[in-house]
Short mmCIF file of C-alpha atoms and ligand atoms in Angstrom, two decimals:
data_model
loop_
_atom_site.label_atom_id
_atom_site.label_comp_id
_atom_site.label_asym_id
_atom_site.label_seq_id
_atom_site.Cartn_x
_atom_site.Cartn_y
_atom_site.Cartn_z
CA UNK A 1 13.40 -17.28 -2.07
CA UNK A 2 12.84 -17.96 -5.93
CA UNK A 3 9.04 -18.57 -6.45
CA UNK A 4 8.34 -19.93 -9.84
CA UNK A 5 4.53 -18.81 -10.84
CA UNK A 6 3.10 -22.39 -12.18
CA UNK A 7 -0.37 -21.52 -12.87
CA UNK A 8 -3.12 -19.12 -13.16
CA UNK A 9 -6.93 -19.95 -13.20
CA UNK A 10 -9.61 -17.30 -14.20
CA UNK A 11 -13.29 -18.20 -12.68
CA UNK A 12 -16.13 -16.71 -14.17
CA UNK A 13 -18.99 -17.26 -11.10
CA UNK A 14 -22.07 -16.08 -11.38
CA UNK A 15 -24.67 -16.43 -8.16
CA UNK A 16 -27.78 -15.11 -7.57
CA UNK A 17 -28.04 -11.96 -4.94
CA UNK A 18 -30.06 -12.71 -1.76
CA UNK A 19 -31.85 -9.07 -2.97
CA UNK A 20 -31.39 -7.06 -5.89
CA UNK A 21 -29.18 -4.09 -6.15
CA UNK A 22 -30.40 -0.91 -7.72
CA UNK A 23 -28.03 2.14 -8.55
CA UNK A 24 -28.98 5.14 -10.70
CA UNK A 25 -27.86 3.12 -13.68
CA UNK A 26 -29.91 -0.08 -13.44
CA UNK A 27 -30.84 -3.06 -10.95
CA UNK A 28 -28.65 -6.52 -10.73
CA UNK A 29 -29.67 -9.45 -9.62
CA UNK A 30 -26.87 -11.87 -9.84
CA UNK A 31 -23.47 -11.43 -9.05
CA UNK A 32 -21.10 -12.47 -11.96
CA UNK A 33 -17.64 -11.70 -11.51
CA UNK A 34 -14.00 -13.22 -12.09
CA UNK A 35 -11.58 -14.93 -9.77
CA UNK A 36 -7.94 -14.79 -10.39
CA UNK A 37 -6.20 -17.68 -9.06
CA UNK A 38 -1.98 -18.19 -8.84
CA UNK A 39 -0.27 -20.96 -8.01
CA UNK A 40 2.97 -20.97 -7.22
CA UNK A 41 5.37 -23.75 -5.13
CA UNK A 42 2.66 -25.35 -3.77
CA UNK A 43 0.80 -21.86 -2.93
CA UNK A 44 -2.45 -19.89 -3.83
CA UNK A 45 -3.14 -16.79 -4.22
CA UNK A 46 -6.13 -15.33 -4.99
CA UNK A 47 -8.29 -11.94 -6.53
CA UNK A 48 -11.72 -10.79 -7.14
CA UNK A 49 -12.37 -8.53 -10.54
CA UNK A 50 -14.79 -6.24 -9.02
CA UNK A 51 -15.87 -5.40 -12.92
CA UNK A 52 -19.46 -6.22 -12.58
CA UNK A 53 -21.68 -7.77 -15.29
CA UNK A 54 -21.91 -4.55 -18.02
CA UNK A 55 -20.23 -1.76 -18.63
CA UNK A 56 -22.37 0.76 -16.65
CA UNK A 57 -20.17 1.68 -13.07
CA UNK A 58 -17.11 2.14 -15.64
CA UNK A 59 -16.54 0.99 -19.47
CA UNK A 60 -15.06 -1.88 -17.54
CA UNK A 61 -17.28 -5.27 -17.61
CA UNK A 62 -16.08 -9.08 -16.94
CA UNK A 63 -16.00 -9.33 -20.44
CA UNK A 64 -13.17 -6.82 -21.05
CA UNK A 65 -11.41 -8.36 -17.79
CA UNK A 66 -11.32 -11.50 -18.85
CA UNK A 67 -9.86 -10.68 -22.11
CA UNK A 68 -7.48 -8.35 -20.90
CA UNK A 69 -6.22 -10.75 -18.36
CA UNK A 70 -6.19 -14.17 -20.93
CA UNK A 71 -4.80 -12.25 -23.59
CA UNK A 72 -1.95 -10.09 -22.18
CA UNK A 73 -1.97 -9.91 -18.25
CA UNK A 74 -1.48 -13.57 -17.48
CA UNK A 75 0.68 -14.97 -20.38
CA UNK A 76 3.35 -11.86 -19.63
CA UNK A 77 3.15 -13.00 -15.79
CA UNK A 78 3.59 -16.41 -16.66
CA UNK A 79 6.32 -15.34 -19.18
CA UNK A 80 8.68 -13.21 -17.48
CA UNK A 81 7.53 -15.23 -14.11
CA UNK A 82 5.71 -11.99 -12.27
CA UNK A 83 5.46 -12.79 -8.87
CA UNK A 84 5.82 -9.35 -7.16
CA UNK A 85 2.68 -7.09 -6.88
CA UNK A 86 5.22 -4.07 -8.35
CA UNK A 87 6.94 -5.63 -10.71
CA UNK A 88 3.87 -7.08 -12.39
CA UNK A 89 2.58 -2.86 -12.17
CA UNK A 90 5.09 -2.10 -14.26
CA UNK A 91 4.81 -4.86 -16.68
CA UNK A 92 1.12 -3.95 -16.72
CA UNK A 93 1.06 -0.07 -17.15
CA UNK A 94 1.99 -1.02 -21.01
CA UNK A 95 -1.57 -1.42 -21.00
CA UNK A 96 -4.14 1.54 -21.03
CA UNK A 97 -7.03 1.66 -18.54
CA UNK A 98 -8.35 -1.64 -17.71
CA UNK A 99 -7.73 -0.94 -14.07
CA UNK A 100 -9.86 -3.98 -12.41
CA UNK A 101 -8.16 -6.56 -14.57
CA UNK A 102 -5.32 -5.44 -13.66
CA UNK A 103 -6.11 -5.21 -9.89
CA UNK A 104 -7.59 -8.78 -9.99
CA UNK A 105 -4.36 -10.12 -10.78
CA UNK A 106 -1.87 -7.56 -8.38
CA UNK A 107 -4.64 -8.51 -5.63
CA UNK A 108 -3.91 -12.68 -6.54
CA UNK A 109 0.00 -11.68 -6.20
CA UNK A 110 -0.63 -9.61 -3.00
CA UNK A 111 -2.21 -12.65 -1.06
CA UNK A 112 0.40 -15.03 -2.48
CA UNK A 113 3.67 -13.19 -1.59
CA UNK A 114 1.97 -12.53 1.98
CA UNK A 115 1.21 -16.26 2.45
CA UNK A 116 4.89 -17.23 1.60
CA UNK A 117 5.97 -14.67 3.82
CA UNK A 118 4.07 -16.43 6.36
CA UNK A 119 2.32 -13.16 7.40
CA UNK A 120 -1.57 -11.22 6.92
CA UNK A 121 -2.12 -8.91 4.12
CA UNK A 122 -3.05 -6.40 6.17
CA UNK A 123 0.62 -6.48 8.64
CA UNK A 124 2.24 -6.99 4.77
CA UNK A 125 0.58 -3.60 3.79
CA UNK A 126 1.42 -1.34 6.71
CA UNK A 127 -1.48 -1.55 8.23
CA UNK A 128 -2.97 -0.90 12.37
CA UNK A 129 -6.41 -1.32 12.51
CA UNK A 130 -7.12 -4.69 14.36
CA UNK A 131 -11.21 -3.83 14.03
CA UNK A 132 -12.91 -2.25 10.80
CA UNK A 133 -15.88 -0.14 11.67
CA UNK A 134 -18.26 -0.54 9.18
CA UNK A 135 -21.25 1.23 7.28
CA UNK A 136 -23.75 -0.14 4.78
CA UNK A 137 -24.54 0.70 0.77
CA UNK A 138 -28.45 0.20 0.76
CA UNK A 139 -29.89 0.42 -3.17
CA UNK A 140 -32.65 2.09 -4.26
CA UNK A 141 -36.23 -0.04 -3.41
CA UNK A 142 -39.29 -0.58 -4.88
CA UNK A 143 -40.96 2.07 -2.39
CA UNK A 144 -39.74 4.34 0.62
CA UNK A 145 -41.08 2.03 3.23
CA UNK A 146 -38.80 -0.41 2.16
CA UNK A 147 -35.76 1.56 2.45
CA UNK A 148 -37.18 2.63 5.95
CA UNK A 149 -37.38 -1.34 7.18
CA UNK A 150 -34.18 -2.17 5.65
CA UNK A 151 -32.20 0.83 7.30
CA UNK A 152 -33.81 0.24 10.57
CA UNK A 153 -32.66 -3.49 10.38
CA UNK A 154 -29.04 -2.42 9.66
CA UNK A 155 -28.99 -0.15 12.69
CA UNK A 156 -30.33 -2.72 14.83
CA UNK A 157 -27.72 -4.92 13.38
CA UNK A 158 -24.61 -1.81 14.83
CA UNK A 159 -23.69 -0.54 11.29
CA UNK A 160 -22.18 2.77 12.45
CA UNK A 161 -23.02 4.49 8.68
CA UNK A 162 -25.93 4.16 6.39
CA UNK A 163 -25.60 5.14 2.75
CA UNK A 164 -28.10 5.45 0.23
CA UNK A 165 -28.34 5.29 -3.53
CA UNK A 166 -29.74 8.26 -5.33
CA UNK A 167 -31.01 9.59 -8.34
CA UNK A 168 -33.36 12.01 -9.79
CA UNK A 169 -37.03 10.87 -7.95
CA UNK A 170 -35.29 9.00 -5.52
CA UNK A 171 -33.51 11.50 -3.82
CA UNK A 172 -34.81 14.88 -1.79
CA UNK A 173 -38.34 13.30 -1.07
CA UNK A 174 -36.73 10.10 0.33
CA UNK A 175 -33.79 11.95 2.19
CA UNK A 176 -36.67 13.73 4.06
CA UNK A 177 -38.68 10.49 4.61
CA UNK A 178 -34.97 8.98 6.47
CA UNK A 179 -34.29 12.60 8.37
CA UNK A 180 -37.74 12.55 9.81
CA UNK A 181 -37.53 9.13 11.38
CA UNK A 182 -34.07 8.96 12.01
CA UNK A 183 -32.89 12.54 12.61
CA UNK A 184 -29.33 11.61 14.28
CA UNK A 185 -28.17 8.60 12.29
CA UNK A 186 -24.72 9.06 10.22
CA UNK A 187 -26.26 9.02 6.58
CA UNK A 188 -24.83 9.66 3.10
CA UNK A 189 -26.10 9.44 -0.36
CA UNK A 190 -24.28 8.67 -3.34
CA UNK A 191 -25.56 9.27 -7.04
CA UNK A 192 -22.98 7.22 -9.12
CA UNK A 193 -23.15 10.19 -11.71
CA UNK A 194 -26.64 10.48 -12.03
CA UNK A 195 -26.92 14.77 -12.26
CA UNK A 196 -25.19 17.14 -14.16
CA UNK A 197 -24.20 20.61 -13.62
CA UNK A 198 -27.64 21.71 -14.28
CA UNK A 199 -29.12 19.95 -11.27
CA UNK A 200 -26.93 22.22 -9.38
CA UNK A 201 -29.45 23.89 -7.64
CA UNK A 202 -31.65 20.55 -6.67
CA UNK A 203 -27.80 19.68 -5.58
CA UNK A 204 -28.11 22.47 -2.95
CA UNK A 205 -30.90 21.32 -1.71
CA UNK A 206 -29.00 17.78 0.13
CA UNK A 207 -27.71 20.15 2.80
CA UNK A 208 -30.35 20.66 4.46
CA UNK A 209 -30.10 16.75 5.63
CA UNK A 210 -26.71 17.36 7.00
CA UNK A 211 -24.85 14.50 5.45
CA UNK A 212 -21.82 12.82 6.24
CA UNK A 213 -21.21 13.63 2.45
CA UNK A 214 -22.73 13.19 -1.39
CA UNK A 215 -20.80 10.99 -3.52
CA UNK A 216 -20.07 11.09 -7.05
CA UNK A 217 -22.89 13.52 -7.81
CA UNK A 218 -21.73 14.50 -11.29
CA UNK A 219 -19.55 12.57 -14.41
CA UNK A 220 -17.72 9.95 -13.80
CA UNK A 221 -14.87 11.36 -16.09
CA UNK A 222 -14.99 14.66 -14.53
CA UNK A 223 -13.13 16.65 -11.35
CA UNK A 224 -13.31 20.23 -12.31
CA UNK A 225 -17.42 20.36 -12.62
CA UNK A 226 -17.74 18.86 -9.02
CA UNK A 227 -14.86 21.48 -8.03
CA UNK A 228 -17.61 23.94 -9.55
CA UNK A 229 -19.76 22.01 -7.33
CA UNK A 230 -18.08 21.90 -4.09
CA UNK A 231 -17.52 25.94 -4.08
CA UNK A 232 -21.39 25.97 -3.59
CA UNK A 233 -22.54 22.83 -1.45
CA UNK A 234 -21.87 22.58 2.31
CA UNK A 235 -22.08 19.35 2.23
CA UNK A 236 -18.49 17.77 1.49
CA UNK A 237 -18.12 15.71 -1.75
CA UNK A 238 -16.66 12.19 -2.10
CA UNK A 239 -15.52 11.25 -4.84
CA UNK A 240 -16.11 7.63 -6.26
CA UNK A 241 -15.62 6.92 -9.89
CA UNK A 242 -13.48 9.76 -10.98
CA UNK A 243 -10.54 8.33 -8.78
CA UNK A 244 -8.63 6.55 -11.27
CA UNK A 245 -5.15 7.07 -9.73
CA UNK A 246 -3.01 8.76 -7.60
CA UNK A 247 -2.71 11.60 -10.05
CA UNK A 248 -6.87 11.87 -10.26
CA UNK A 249 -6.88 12.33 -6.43
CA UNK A 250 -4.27 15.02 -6.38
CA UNK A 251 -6.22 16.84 -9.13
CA UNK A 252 -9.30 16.46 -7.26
CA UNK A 253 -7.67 17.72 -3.60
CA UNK A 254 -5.67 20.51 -5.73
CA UNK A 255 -9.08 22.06 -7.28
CA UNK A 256 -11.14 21.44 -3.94
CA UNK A 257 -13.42 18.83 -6.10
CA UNK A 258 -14.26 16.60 -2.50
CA UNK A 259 -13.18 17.05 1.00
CA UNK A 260 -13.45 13.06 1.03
CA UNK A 261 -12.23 10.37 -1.26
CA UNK A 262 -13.67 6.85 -1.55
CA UNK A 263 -10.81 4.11 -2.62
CA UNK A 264 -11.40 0.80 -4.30
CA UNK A 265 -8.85 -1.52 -5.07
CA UNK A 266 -10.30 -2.60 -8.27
CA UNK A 267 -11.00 1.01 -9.27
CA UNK A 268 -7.24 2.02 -8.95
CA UNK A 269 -5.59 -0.93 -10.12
CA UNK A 270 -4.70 -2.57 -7.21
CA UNK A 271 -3.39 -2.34 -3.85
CA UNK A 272 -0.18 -0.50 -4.05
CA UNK A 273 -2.08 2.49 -5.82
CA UNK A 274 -4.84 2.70 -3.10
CA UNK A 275 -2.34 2.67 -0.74
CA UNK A 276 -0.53 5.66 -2.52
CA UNK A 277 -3.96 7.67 -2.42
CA UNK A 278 -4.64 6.41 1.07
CA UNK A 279 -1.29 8.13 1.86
CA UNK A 280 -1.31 11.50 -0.70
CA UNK A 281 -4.87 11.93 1.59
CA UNK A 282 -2.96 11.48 4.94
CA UNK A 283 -0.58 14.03 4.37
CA UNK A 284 -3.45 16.50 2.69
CA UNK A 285 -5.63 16.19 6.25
CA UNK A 286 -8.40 14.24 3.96
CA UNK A 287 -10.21 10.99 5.50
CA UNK A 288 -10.93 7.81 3.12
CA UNK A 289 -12.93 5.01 3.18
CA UNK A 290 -13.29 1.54 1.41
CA UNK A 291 -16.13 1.47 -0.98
CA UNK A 292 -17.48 -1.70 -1.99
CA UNK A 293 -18.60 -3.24 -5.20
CA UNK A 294 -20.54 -5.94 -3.74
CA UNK A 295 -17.72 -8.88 -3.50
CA UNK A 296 -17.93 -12.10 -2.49
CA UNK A 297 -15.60 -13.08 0.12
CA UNK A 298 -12.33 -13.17 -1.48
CA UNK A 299 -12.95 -9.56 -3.00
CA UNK A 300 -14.04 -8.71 0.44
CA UNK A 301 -11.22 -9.85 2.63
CA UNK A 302 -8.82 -8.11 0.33
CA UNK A 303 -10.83 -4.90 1.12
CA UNK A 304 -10.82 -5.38 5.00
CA UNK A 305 -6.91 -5.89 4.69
CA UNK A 306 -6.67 -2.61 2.77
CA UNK A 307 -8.92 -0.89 5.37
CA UNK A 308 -6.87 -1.27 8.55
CA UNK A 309 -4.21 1.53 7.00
CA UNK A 310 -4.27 4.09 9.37
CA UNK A 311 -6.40 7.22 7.56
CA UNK A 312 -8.98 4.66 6.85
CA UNK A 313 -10.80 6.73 9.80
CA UNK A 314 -14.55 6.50 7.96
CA UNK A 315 -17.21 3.44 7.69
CA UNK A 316 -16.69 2.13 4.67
CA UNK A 317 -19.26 -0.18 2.27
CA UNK A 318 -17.75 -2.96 3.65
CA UNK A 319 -19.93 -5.09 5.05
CA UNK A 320 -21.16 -8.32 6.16
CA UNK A 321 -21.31 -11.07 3.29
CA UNK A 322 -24.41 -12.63 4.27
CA UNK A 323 -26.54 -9.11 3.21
CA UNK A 324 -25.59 -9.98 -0.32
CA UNK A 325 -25.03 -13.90 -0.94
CA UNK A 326 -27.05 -16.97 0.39
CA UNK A 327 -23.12 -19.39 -0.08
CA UNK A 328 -20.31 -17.15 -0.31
CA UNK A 329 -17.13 -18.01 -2.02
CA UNK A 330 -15.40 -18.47 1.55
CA UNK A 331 -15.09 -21.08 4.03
CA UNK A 332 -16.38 -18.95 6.67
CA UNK A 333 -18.12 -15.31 5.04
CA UNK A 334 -16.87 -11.95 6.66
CA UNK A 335 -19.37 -11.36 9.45
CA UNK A 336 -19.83 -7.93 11.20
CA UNK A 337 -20.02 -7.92 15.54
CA UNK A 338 -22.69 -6.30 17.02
CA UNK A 339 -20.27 -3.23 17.45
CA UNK A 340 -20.78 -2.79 13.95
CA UNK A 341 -16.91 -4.27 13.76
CA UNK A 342 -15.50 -6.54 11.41
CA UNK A 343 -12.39 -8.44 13.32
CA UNK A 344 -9.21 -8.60 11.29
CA UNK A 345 -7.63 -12.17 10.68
CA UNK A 346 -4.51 -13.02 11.46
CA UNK A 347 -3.99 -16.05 8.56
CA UNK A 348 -1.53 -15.43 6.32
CA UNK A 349 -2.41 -14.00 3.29
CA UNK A 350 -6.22 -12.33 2.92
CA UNK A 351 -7.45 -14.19 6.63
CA UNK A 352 -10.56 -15.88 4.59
CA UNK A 353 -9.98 -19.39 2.62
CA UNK A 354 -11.86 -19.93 -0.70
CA UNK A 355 -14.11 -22.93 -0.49
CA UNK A 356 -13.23 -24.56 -4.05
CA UNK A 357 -16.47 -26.95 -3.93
CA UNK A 358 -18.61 -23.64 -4.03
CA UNK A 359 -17.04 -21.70 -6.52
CA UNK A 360 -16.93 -25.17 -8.70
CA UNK A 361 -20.99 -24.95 -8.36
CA UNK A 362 -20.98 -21.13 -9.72
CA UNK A 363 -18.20 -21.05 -12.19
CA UNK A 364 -19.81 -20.61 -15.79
CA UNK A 365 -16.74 -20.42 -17.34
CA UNK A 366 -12.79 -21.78 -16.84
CA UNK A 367 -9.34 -21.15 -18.27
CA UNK A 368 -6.32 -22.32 -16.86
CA UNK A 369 -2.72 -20.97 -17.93
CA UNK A 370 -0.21 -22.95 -17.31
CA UNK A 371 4.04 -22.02 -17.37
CA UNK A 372 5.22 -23.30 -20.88
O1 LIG B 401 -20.84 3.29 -6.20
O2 LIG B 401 -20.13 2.45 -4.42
C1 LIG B 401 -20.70 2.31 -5.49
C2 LIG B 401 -22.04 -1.25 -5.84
C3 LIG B 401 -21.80 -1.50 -7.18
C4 LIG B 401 -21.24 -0.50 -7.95
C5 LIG B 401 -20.92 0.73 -7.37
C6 LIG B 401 -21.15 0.98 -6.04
C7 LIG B 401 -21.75 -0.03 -5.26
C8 LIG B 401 -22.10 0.14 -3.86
C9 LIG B 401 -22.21 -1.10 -3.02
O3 LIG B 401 -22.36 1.20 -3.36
C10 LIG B 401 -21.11 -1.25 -2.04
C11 LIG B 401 -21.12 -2.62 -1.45
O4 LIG B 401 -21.97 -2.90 -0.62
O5 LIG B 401 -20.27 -3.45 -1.83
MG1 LIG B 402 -20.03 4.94 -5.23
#
């Protein structure tokens, strides 16, 4: 069936968090992000740009996705009438980097071919899972009690893996605070690049807390240090930020740089290229995960879709979205079970409908492009 692409919206939103969220490189209190809309024969689709308000997880910021989606992305779509996820890849690989604006839109095009096919994202991508099991990301507090209440409410609540943020003073002292009450529980830490190969040895130190795993310890640009790395710890590396692509992750597996990887969408430009690293780990023996980058509901429904491929056999950060947002962008927010489950939808497209009178209320900023 011909599909003629009409229109595309961006949405700047910005909400307030129900809590802050502190990673080694600073503390956020709102959520400001931008929705991709397409419309197309009387059909939506729609993406989340998980680029988050500066350029401090990657270079990338909403800034530099909105202007790399209004001034290339979406007038080439709307120009040479992109309506295939792969097709708009290719189109889009003229451009260097820039991986979350690009995702934002192949996400949009994602939920709109499944919803004219009539079928969920998740059957459209290949995958099984009917439940999600699902771990937490818990940010650094103001004190170690805090992190101690908060992880004891998440267990209560069945998440089946808790993962805390680290950093240099935040890290061995409060990893023994969590071992000592909680000497069982599945628990990770990630760093988001906060040491360097001199904190090597304070590195060593995490295995004594037998961890599921340490993520991104080291650069975010960099696979052959936490190779380095790896050779010494016992405790298996994932890596986070310094999966890019496909080609990243086979570096990273070739040099023994993690024994786990974590995949975003947004991080790897879209769908089709975490799928390709969801299946280069399959055949290598290597679990994944879905990370998280604290979406609303649209950003978080894609993820959920994404995480019912079959090597998608650890917790990820995908969680429920009433830990992060008071009014979510979505009819009905992604709620966990007291499995520590998330249930896979069986709507067409990403399973959770946008509510258009609440992202009205948080949108700061508009454009619409419209087929000439
Ligand atoms: O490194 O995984 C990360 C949030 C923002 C930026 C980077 C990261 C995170 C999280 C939160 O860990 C995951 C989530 O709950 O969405
Ligand atoms: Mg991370």
């Amino acid at each position: 069936m011909l599909v003629m692409l009409d229109k595309v919206v961006l949405y700047e939103i910005r909400m307030p968090f129900r809590h802050f969220f502190e990673t080694s490189f600073g503390r956020t209190y709102d959520k400001e992000a931008v929705l991709v809309e397409v419309a197309a024969n009387d059909l939506t689709g729609w993406g989340e740009c998980v680029a988050c308000e500066g350029p401090f997880y990657s270079y990338e910021d909403r800034n530099t996705a909105w202007y790399v989606l209004s001034e290339y992305l979406i007038p080439w779509a709307l120009e040479h009438q992109t309506t295939g996820p792969e097709e708009f890849l290719e189109q889009a690989a003229r451009i260097r980097g820039h991986n979350m604006a690009k995702a934002a839109l192949e996400m949009a095009l994602w939920d709109l071919n499944a919803k004219r096919e009539g079928v969920p994202l998740w059957k459209k991508l290949g995958g099984c899972r009917k439940r999600i099991p699902c771990g937490v990301s818990i940010g650094i507090q103001d004190n170690p009690e805090q992190l101690i209440d908060k992880i004891t409410r998440e267990l209560e609540d069945g998440y089946r893996k808790i993962k805390v943020k680290i950093k240099p003073g935040w890290d061995l002292e409060i990893l023994e605070r969590i071992r000592s009450r909680f000497p069982e529980i599945p628990l990770m830490a990630d760093a988001n690049s906060a040491y360097t190969v001199r904190d090597i040895p304070r590195l060593r130190e995490l295995d004594r807390f037998r961890l599921m795993m340490v993520e991104q310890p080291l650069y975010d640009d960099d696979i052959a240090e936490h190779a380095r790395l790896q050779e010494v710890l016992e405790t298996p590396v994932c890596l986070d930020e310094s999966i890019r692509h496909v080609r990243d992750a086979r570096l990273a597996l070739d040099l023994g740089a993690c024994r786990i990887i974590n995949i975003k969408p947004g991080r790897v430009g879209g769908l089709i290229e975490a799928r390709k690293i969801h299946d280069l780990c399959r055949e290598r023996g290597v679990p994944v995960w879905c990370g998280g980058m604290l979406e609303t509901g649209i950003g978080r429904a894609h993820n959920i879709s994404l995480s019912t491929l079959e090597n998608f056999t650890i917790p990820g950060d995908v969680s429920a979205g009433r830990r992060y947002f008071e009014r979510d962008t979505v009819r009905s927010p992604v709620e966990v079970e007291a499995d520590g489950t998330i249930k896979v939808r069986n709507a067409p497209g990403i399973g959770w409908e946008p509510e258009r009178g609440r992202i009205d209320e948080i949108t700061v900023r508009r454009k619409e492009f419209v087929r000439q």
